[in-house]
mmCIF file of C-alpha atoms in Angstrom:
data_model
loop_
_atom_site.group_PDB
_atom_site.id
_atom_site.type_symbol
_atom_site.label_atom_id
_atom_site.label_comp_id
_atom_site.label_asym_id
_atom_site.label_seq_id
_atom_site.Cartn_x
_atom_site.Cartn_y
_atom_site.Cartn_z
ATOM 1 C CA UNK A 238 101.559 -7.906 121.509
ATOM 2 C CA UNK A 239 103.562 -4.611 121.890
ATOM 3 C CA UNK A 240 103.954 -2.618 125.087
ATOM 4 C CA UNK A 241 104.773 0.260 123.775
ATOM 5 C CA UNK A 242 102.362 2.938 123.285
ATOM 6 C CA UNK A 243 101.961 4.920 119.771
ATOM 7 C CA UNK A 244 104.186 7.862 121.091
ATOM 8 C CA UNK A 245 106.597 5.597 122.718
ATOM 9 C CA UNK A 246 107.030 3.625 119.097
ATOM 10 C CA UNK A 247 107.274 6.959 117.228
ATOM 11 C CA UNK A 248 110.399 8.545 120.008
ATOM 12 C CA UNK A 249 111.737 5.361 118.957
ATOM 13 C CA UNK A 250 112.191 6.663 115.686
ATOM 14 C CA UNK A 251 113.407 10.546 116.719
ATOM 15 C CA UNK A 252 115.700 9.214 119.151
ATOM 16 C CA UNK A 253 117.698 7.221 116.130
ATOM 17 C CA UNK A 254 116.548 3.858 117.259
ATOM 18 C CA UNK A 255 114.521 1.209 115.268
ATOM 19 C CA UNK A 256 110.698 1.438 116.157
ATOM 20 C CA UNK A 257 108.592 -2.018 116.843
ATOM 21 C CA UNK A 258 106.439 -0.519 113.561
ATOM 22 C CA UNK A 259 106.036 1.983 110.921
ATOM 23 C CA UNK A 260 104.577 5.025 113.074
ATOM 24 C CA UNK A 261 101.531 7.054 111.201
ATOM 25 C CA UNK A 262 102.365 10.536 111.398
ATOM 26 C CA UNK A 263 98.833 11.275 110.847
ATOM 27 C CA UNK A 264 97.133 8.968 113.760
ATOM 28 C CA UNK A 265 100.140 8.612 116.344
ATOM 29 C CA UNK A 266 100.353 12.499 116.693
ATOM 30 C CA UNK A 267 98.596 15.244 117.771
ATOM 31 C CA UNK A 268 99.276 18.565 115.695
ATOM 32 C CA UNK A 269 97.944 21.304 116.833
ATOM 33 C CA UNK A 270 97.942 25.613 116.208
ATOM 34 C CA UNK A 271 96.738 27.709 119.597
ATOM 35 C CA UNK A 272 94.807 30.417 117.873
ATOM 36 C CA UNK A 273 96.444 32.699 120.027
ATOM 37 C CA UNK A 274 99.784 31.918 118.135
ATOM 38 C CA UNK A 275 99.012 33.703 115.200
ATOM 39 C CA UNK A 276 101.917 33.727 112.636
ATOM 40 C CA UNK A 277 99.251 33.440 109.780
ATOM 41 C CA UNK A 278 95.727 34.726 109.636
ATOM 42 C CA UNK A 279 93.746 31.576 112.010
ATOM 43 C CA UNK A 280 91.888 29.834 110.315
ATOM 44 C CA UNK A 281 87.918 28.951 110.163
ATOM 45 C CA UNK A 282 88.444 25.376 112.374
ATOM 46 C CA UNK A 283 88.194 23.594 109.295
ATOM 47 C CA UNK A 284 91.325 20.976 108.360
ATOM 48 C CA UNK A 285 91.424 22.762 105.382
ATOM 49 C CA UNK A 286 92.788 25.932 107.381
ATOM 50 C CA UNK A 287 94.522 24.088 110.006
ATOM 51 C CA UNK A 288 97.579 26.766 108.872
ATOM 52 C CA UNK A 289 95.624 29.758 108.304
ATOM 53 C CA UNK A 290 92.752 31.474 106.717
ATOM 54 C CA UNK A 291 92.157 35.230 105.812
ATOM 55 C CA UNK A 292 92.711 37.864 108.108
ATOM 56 C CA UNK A 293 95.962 39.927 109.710
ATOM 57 C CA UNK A 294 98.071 37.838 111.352
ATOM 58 C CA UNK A 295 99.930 39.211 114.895
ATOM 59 C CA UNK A 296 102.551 41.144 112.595
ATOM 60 C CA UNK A 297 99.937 43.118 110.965
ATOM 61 C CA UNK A 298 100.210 40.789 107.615
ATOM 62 C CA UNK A 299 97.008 40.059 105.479
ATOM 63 C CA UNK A 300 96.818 36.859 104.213
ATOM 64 C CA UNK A 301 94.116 35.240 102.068
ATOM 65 C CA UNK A 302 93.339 31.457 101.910
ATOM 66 C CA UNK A 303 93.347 29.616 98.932
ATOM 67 C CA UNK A 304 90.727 26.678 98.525
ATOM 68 C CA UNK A 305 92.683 25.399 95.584
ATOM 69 C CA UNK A 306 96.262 24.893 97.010
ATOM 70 C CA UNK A 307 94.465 24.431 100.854
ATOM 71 C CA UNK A 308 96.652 26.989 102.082
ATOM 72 C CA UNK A 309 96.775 30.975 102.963
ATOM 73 C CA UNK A 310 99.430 33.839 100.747
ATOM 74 C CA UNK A 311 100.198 37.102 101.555
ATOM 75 C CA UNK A 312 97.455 39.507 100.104
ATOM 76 C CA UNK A 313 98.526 42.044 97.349
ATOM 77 C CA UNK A 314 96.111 44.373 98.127
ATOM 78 C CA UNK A 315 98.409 45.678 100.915
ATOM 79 C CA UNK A 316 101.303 47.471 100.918
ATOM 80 C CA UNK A 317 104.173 45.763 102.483
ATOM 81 C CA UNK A 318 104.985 46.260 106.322
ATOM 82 C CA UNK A 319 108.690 46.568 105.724
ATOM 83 C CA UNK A 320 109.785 48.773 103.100
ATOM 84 C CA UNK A 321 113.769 48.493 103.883
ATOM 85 C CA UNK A 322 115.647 45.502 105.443
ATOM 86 C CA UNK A 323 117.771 48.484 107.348
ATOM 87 C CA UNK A 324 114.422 50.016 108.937
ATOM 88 C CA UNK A 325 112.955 46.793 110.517
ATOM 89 C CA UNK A 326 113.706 47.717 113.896
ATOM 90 C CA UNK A 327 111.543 51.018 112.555
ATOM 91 C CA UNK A 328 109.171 49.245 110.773
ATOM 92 C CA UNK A 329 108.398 45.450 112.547
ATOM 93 C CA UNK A 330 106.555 45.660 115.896
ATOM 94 C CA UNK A 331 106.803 42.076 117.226
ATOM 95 C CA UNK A 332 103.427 40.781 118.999
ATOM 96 C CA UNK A 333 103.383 40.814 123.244
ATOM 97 C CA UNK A 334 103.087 37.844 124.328
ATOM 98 C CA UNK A 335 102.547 39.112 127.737
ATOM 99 C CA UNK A 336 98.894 40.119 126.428
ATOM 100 C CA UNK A 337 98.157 36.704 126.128
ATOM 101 C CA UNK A 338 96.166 34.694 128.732
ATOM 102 C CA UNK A 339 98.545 31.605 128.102
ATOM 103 C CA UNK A 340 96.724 29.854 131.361
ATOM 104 C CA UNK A 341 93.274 29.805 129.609
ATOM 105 C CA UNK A 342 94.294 29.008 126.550
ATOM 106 C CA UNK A 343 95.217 25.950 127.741
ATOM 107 C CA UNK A 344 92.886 25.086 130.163
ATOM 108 C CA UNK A 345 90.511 25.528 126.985
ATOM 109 C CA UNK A 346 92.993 23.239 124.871
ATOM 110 C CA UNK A 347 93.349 20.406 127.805
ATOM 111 C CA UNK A 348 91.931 18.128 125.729
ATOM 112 C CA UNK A 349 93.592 18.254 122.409
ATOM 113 C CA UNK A 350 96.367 16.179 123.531
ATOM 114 C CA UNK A 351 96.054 12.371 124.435
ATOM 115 C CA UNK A 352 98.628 10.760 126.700
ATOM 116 C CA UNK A 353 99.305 7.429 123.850
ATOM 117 C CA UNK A 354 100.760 10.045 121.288
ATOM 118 C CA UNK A 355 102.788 12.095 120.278
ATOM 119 C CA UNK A 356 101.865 16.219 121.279
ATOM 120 C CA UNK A 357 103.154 18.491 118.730
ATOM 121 C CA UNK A 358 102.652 22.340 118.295
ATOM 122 C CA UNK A 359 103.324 23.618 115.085
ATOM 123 C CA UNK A 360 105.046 27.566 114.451
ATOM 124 C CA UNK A 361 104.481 28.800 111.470
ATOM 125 C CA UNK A 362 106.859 31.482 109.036
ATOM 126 C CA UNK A 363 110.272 31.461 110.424
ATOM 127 C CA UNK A 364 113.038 33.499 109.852
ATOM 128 C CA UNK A 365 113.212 33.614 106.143
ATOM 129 C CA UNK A 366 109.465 33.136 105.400
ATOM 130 C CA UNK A 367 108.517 36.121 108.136
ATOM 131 C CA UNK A 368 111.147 38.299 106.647
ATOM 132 C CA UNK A 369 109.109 37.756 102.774
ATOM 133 C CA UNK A 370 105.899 37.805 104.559
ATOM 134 C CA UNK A 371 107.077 41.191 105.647
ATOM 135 C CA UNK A 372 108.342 42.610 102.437
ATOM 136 C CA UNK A 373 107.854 40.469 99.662
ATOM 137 C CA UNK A 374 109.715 37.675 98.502
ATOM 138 C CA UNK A 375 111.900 39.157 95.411
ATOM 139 C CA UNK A 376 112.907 41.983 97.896
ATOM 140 C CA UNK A 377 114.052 39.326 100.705
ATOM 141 C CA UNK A 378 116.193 37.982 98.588
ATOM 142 C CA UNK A 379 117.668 41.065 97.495
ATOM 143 C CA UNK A 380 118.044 41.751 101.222
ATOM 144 C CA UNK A 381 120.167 38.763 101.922
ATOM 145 C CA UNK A 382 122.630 39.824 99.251
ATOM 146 C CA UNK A 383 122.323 43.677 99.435
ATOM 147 C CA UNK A 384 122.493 44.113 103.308
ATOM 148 C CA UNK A 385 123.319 40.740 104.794
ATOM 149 C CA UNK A 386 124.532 42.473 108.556
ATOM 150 C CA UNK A 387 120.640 44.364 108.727
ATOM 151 C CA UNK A 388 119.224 40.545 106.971
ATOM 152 C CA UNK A 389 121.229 38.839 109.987
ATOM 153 C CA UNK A 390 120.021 41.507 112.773
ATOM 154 C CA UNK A 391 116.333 40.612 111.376
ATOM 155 C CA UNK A 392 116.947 37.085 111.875
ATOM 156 C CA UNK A 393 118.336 37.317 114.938
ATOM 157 C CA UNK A 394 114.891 38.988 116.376
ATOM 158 C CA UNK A 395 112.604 36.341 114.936
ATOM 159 C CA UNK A 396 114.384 33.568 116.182
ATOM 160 C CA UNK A 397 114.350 35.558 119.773
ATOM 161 C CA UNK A 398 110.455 35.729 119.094
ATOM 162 C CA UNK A 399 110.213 31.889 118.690
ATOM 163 C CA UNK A 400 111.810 31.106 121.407
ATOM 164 C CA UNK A 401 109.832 33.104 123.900
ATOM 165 C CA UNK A 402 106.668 31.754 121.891
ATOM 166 C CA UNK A 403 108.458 28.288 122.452
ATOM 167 C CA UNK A 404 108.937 29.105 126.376
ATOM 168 C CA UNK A 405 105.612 29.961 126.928
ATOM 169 C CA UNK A 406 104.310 26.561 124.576
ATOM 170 C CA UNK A 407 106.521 24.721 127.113
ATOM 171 C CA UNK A 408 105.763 26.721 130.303
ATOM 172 C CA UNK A 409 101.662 25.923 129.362
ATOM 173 C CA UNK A 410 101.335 22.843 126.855
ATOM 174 C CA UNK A 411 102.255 19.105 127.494
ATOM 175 C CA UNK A 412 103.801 18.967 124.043
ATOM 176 C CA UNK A 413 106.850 16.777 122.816
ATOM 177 C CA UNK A 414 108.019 18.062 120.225
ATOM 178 C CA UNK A 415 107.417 21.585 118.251
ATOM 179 C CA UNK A 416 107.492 22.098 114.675
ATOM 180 C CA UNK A 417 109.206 25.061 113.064
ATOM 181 C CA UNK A 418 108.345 26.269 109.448
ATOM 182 C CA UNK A 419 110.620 28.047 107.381
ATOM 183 C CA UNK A 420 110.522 27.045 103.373
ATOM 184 C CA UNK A 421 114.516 27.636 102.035
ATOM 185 C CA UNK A 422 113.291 26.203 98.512
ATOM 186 C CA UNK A 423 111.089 25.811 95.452
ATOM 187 C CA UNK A 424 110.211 23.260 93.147
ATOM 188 C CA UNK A 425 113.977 23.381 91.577
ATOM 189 C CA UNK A 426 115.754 24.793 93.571
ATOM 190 C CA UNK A 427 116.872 26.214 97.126
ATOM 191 C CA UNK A 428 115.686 30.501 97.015
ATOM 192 C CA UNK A 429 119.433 31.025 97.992
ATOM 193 C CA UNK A 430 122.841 29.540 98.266
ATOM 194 C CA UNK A 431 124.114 27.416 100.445
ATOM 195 C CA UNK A 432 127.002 29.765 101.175
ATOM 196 C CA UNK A 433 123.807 32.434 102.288
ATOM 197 C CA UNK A 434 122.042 29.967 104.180
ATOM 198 C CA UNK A 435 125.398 28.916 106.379
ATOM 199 C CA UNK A 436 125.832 32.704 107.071
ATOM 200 C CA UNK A 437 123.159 34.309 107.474
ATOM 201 C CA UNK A 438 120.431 31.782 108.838
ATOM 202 C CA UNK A 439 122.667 28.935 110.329
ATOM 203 C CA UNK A 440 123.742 30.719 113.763
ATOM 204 C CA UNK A 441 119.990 31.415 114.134
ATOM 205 C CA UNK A 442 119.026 27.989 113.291
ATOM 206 C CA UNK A 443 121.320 26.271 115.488
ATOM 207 C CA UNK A 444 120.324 28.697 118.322
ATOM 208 C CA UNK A 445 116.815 27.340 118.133
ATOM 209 C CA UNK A 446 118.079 23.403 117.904
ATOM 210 C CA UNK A 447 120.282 24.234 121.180
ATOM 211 C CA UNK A 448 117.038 25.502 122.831
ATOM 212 C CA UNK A 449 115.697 22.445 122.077
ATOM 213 C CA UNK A 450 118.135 20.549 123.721
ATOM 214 C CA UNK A 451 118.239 22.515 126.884
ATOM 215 C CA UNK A 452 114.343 21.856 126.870
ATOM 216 C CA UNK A 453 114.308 18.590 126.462
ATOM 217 C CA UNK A 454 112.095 19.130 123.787
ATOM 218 C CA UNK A 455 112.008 17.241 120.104
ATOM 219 C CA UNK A 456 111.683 19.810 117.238
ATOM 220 C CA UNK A 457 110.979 18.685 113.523
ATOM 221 C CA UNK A 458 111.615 21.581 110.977
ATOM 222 C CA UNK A 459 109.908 22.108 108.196
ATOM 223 C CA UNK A 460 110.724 23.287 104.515
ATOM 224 C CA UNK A 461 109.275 22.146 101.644
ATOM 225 C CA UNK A 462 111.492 22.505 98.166
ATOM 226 C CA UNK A 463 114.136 20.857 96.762
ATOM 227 C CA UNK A 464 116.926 21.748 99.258
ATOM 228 C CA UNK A 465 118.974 18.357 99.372
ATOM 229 C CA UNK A 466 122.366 20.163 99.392
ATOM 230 C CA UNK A 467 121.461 22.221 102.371
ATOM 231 C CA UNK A 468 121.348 18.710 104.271
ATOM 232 C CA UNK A 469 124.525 18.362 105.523
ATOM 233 C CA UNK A 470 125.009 22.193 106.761
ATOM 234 C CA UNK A 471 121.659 20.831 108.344
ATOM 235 C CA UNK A 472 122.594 18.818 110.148
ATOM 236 C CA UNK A 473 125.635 20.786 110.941
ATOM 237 C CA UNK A 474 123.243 23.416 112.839
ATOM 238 C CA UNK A 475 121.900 20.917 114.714
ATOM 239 C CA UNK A 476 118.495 19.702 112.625
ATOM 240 C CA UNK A 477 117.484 15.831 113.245
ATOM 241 C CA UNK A 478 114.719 16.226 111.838
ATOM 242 C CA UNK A 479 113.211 17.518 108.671
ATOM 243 C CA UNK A 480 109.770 17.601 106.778
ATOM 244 C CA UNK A 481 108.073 17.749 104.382
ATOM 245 C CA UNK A 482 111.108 15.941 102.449
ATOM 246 C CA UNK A 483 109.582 16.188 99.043
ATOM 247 C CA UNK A 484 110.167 13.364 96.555
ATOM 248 C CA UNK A 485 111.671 16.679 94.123
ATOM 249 C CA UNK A 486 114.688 15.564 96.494
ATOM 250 C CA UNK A 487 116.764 11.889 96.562
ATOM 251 C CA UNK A 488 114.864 10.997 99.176
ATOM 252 C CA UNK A 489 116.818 7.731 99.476
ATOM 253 C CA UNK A 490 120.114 8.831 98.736
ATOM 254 C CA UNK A 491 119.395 11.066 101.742
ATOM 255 C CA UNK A 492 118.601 8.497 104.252
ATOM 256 C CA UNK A 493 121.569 6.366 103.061
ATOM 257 C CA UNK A 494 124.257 8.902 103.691
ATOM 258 C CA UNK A 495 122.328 10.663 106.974
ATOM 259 C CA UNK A 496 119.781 8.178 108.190
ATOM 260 C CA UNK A 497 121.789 7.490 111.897
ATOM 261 C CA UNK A 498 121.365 11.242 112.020
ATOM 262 C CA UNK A 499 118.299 13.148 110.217
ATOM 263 C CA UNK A 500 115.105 12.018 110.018
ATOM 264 C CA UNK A 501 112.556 11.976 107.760
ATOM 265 C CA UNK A 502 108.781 13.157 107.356
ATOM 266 C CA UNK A 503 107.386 12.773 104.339
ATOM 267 C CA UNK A 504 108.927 10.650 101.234
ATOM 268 C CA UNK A 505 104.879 9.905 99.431
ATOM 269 C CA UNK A 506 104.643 13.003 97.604
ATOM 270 C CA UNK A 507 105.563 11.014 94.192
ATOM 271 C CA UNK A 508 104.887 12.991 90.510
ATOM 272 C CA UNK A 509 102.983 9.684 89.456
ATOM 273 C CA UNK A 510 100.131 10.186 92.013
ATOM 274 C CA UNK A 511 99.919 14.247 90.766
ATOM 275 C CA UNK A 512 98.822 13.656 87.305
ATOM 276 C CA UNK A 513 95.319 12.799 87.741
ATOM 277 C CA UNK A 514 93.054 10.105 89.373
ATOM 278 C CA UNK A 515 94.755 6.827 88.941
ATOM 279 C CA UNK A 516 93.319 3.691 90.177
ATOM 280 C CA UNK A 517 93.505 2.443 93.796
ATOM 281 C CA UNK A 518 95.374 -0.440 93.558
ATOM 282 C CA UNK A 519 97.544 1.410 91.062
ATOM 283 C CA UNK A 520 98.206 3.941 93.784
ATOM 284 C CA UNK A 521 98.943 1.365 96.601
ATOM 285 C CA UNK A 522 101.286 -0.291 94.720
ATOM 286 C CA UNK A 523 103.591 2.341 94.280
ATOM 287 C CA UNK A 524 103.185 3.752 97.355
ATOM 288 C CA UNK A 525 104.044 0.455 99.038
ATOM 289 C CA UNK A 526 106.907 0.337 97.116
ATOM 290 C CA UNK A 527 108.103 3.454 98.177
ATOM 291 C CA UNK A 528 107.186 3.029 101.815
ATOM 292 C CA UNK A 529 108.839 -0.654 102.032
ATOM 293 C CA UNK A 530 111.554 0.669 100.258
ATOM 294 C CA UNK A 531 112.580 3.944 102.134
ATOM 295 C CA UNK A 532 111.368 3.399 105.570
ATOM 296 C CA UNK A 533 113.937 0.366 106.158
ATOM 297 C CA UNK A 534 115.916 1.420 109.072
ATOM 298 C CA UNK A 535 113.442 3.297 110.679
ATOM 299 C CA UNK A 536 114.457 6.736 109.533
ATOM 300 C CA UNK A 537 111.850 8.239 107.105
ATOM 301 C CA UNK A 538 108.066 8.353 109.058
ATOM 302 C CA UNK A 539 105.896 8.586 105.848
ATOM 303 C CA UNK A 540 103.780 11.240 105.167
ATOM 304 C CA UNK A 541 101.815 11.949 101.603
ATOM 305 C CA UNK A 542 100.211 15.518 100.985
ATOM 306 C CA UNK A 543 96.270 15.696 101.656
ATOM 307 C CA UNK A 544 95.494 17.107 98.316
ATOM 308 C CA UNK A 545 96.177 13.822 96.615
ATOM 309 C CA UNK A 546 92.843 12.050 96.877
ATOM 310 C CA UNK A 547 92.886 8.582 98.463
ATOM 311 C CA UNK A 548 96.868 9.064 99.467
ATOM 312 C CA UNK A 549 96.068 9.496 103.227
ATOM 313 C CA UNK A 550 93.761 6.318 103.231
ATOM 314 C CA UNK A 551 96.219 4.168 101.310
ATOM 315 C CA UNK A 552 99.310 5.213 103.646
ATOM 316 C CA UNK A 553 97.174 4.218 106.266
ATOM 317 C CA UNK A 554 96.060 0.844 104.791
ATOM 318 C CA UNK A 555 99.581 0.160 103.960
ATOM 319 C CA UNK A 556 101.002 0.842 107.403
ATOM 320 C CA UNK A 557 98.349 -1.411 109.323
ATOM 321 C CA UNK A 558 99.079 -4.302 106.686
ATOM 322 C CA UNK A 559 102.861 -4.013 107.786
ATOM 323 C CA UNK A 560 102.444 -3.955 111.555
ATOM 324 C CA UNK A 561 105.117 -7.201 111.169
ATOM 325 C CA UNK A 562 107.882 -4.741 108.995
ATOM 326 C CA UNK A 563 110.452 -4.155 111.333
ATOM 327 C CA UNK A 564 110.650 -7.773 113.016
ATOM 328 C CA UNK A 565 112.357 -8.795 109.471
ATOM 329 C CA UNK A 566 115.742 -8.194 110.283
ATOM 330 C CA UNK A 567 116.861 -6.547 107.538
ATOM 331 C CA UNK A 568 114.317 -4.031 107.392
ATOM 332 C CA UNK A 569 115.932 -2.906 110.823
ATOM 333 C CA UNK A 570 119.295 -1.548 108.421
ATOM 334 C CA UNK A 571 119.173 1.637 106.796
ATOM 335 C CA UNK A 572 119.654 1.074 102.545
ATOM 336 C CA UNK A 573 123.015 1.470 101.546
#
């Protein structure tokens, strides 16, 4: 019988060791959004808005929530907040978090978080996804290539906004780890270069990950899109952990080349379980496949999107039917 608790099983796994089981980042961890922290519109309570609903979030952005994707976009009918990468200093008025009663806000979430797993807070929009929240995506990306200095300056703020947000998280919250959003691509693609994404958001990025460090504190970053060559400048900045790693990118080959030193949320996300209902023991089977497969070595925690029907329950069936996985021995080496 293990002694180790859920959390202490799923460090395992952050801290680049071998876990005693498969962790189940849906039941060993706690995720949770203080309304108070309000980088999207909060949300109606419901899981379905866990990251937003519709309403102005603390930058003055409208979103509206959108039952079909489960998930909140800027609103059109507004015109955008920033007009002119140059004028953001102008333009962006950053929330005071001084105007927040941090103490009751926690003494109202003291129970969220249970001692056996793992506490994580999740920030939404970072620098790249607040800077298209701001002014729209095809003019962000302009931005970045017409007035990189002023894109850089912007960046620079935001991140300096996170990390007071993060201080006061820390100062308040008995969290573990925080999560920090910030999409870099699409379903192809990354939104910009690699060469971009070294200049003008790396030195931010790695700021963040050396916070991190200093605070003792586990941070899992988030991006969805296909964004498989960023990995390595990545990791360069510091990242050790990344989700949602989307199946649009070689999942494996990833874990095989930077497994001792990234890992890896997600993984379940496959195109086969997309196209429709399929049967359950259709679904199980390739989504054992995948999990036995990939999570060898302990460095991919897997994690399938909630708008799949029946994925969540057949992760979970699959991960309490392989309790034993890690005490065959090879399952403890990464693939190579």
């Amino acid at each position: 019988m293990s002694t180790l608790t859920p959390k202490e099983n799923y460090i395992r796994v952050l801290t680049h060791q071998v876990p005693e089981w498969i962790p189940n980042a849906r039941q060993d961890e706690v995720n949770y959004i203080p309304p108070e922290i309000a980088e999207r519109a909060p949300g109606d309570g419901s899981i379905e808005q866990a990251l937003g609903g519709t309403g102005f979030d603390w930058f003055g952005v409208h979103w509206v929530f959108q039952p079909h994707v489960r998930a909140a976009t800027v609103s059109h009918e507004y015109p955008p907040i920033l007009t002119d990468i140059k004028k953001w200093k102008e333009q962006v008025k950053f929330p005071d978090l001084e105007a927040i009663d941090w103490a009751a806000a926690a003494e109202r979430d003291k129970d969220v978080f249970v001692p056996e797993k793992l506490a994580n807070i999740t920030l939404l929009n970072g620098p790249f996804e607040r800077m298209h929240a701001l002014m729209g995506m095809s003019e962000a990306c302009m931005a970045l290539l017409i007035e990189p200095e002023a894109s850089s300056d912007f960046f620079s703020a935001v991140v300096d906004h996170k990390i007071r947000v993060m201080e006061k998280i820390l100062e308040y919250y008995p969290v573990d780890q925080i999560e920090l959003h910030d999409d870099w691509g699409h379903q192809e693609n990354q939104f910009f270069s690699t060469e971009v994404w070294n200049s003008l958001l790396a030195p931010h990025i790695k700021r963040l990950t050396e916070f991190g460090k200093e605070k003792n504190i586990f941070l899992r970053f988030h991006s969805c899109g296909k964004i498989e060559n960023l990995i390595p400048s990545m990791i360069e900045a510091g990242i050790e952990h990344w989700t949602s790693a989307q199946t649009i990118n070689d999942i494996e080959g990833i874990i095989k080349k930077y497994g001792d030193r990234l890992v890896l949320t997600g993984g379940m996300d496959m195109a086969s379980l997309k196209l429709g209902a399929i049967p359950k023991d259709e679904m199980k089977s390739i989504v054992e496949g995948q999990i036995l497969n990939l999570c060898r070595g302990g460095a991919l925690l897997p994690l399938g999107a909630s708008a799949v029907v029946g994925l969540k329950e057949t992760i979970n069936e699959i991960l309490e039917e392989n309790k034993d996985f890690f005490k065959k021995p090879d399952n403890c080496l990464l693939p190579v």
